[in-house]
PDB file of C-alpha atoms in Angstrom:
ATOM      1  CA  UNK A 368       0.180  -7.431  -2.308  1.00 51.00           C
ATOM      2  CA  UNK A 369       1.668  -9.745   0.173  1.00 59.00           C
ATOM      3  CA  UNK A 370      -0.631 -12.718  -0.843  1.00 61.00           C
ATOM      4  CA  UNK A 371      -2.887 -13.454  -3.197  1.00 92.00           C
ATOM      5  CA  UNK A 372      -6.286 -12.553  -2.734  1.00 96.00           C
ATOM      6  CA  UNK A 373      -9.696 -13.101  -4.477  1.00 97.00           C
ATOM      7  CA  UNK A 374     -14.094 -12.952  -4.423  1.00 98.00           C
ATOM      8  CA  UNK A 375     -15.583 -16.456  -5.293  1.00 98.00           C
ATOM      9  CA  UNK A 376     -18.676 -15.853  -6.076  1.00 98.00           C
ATOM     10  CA  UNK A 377     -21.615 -18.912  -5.811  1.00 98.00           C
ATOM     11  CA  UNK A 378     -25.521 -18.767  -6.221  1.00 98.00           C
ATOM     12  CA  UNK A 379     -27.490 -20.217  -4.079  1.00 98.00           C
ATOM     13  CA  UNK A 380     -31.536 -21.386  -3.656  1.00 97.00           C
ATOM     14  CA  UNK A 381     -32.221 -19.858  -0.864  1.00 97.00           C
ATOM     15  CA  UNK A 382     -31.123 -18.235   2.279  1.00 96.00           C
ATOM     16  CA  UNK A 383     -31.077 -21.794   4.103  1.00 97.00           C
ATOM     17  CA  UNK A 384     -28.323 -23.150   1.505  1.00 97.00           C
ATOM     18  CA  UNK A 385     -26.581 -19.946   1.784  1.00 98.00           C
ATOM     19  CA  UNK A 386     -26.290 -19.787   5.345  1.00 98.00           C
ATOM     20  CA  UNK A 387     -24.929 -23.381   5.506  1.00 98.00           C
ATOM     21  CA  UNK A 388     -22.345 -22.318   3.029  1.00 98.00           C
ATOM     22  CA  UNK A 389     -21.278 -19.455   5.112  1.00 98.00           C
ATOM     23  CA  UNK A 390     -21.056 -20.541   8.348  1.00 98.00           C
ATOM     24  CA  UNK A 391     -19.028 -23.752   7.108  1.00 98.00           C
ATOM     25  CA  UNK A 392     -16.818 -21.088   5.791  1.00 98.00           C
ATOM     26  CA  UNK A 393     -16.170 -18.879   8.284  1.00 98.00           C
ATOM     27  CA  UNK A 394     -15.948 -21.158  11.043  1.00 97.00           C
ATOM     28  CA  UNK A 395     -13.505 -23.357   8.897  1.00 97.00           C
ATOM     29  CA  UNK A 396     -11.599 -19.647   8.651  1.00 97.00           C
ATOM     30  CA  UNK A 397     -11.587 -19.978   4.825  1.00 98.00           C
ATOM     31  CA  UNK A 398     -13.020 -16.700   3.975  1.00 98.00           C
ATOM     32  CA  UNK A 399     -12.814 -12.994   5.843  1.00 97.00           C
ATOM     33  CA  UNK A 400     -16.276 -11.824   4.312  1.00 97.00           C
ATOM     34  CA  UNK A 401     -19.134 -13.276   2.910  1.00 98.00           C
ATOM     35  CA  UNK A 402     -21.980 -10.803   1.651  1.00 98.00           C
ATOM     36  CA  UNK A 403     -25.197 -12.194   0.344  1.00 97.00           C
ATOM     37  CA  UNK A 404     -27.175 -10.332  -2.232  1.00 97.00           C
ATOM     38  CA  UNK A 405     -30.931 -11.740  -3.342  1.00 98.00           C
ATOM     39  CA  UNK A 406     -30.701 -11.991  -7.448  1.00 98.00           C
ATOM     40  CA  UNK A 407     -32.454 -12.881 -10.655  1.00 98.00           C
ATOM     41  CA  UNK A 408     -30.991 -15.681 -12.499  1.00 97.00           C
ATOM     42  CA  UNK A 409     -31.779 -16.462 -16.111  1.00 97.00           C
ATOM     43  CA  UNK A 410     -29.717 -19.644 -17.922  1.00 95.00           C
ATOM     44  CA  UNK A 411     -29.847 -22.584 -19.789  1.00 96.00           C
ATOM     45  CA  UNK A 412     -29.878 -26.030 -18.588  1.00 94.00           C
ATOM     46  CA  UNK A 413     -31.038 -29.456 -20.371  1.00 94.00           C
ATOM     47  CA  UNK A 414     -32.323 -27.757 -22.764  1.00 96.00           C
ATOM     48  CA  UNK A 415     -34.882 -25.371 -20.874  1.00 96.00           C
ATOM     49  CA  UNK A 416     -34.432 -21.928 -20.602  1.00 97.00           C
ATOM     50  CA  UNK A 417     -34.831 -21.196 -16.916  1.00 96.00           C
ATOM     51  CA  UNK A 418     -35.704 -18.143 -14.335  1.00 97.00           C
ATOM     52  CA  UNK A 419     -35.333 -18.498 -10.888  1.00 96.00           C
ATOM     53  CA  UNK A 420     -34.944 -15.884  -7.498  1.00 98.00           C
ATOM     54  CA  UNK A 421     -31.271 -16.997  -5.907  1.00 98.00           C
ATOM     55  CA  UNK A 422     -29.205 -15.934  -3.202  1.00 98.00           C
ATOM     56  CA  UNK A 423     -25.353 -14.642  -4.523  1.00 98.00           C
ATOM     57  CA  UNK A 424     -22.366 -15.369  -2.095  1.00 98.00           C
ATOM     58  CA  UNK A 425     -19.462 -13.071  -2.806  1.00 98.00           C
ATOM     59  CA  UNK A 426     -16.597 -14.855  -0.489  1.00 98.00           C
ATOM     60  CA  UNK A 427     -13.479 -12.807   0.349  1.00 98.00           C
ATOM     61  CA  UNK A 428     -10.441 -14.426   0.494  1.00 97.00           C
ATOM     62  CA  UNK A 429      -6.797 -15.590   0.100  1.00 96.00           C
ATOM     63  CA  UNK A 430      -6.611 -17.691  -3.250  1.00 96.00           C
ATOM     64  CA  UNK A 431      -4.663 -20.433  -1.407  1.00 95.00           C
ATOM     65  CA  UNK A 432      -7.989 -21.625  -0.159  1.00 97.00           C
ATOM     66  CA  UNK A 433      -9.899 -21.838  -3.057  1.00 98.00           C
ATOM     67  CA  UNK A 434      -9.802 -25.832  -2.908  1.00 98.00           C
ATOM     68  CA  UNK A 435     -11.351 -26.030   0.637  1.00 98.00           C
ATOM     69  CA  UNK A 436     -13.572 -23.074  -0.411  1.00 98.00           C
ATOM     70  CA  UNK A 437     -14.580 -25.098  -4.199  1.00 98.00           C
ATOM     71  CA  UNK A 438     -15.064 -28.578  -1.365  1.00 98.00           C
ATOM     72  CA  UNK A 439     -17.343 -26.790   1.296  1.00 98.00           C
ATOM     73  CA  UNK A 440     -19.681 -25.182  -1.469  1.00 98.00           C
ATOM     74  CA  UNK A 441     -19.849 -28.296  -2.999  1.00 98.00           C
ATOM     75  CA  UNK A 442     -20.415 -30.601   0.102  1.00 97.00           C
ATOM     76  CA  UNK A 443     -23.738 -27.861   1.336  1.00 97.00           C
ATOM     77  CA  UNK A 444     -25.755 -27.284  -1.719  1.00 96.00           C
ATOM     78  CA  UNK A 445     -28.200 -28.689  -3.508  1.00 94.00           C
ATOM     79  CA  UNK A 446     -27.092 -28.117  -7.125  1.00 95.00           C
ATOM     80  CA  UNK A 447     -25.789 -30.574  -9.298  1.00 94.00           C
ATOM     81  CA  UNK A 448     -23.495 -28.056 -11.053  1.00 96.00           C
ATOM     82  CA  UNK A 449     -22.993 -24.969  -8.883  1.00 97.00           C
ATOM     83  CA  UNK A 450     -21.670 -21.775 -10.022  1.00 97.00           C
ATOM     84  CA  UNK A 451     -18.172 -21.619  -8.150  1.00 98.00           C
ATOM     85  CA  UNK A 452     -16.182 -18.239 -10.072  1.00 98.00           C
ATOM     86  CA  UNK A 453     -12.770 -17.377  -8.786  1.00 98.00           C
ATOM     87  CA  UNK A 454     -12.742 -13.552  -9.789  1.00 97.00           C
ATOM     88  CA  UNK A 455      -8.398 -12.278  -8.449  1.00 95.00           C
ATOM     89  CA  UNK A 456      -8.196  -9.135  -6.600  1.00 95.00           C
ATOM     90  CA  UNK A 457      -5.796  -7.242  -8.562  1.00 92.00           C
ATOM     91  CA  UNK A 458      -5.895  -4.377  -6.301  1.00 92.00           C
ATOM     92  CA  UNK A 459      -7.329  -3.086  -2.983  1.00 94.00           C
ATOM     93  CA  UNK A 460      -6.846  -1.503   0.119  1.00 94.00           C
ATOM     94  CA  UNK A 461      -3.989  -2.627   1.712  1.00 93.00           C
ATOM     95  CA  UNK A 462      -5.571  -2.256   5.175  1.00 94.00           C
ATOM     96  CA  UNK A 463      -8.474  -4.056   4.090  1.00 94.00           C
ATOM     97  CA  UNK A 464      -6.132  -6.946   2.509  1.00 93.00           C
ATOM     98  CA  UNK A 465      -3.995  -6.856   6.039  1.00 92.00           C
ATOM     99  CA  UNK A 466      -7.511  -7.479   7.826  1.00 94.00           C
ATOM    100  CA  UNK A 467      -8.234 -10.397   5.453  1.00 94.00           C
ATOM    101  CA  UNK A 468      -4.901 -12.322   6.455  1.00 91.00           C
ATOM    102  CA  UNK A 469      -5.451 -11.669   9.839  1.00 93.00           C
ATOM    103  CA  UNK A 470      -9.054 -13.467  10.159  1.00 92.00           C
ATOM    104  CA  UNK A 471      -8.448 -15.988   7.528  1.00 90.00           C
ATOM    105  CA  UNK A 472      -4.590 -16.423   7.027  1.00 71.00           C
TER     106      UNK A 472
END
């Protein structure tokens, strides 16, 4: 693979967080794809075990911008601690891969 590619995946509250996250992405070119999926979450945290309905980002893209990508989630949500999970692409279609360097370099 000519670069390095990967999915950062991030949960969000709701589809208003979500959408701020995405379109600060894409129109910052730091991600190719972003698909949303509505999810269950269960966790810990302080102590409580919670259960909440979220919205899941799964953000293609070159690894290079994971920084920008970690600063823009960050700066648009609401969380104190979000989930930000670099998963590498260890293999894909290379047509799909060329598509991703040409609409986010």
């Amino acid at each position: 693979m000519k670069n390095e590619y990967a999915v950062v995946i991030t949960a969000c509250p709701n589809e208003e967080t979500a959408k701020k996250i995405i379109d600060a992405l894409l129109e910052n070119k730091l991600a190719a794809c972003i698909q949303l999926f509505p999810i269950n979450s269960y966790y810990s945290w302080k102590g409580e075990i919670c259960n909440e309905k979220e919205i899941a980002l799964f953000i293609k893209c070159n690894q290079n911008h994971y920084a920008k990508i970690e600063e823009t989630i960050i700066k648009n949500h609401s969380y104190e601690v979000p989930e930000i999970v670099m998963l590498p692409v260890i293999g894909a279609f290379n047509k799909y891969l060329s598509w991703i360097d040409e609409v986010s370099g």
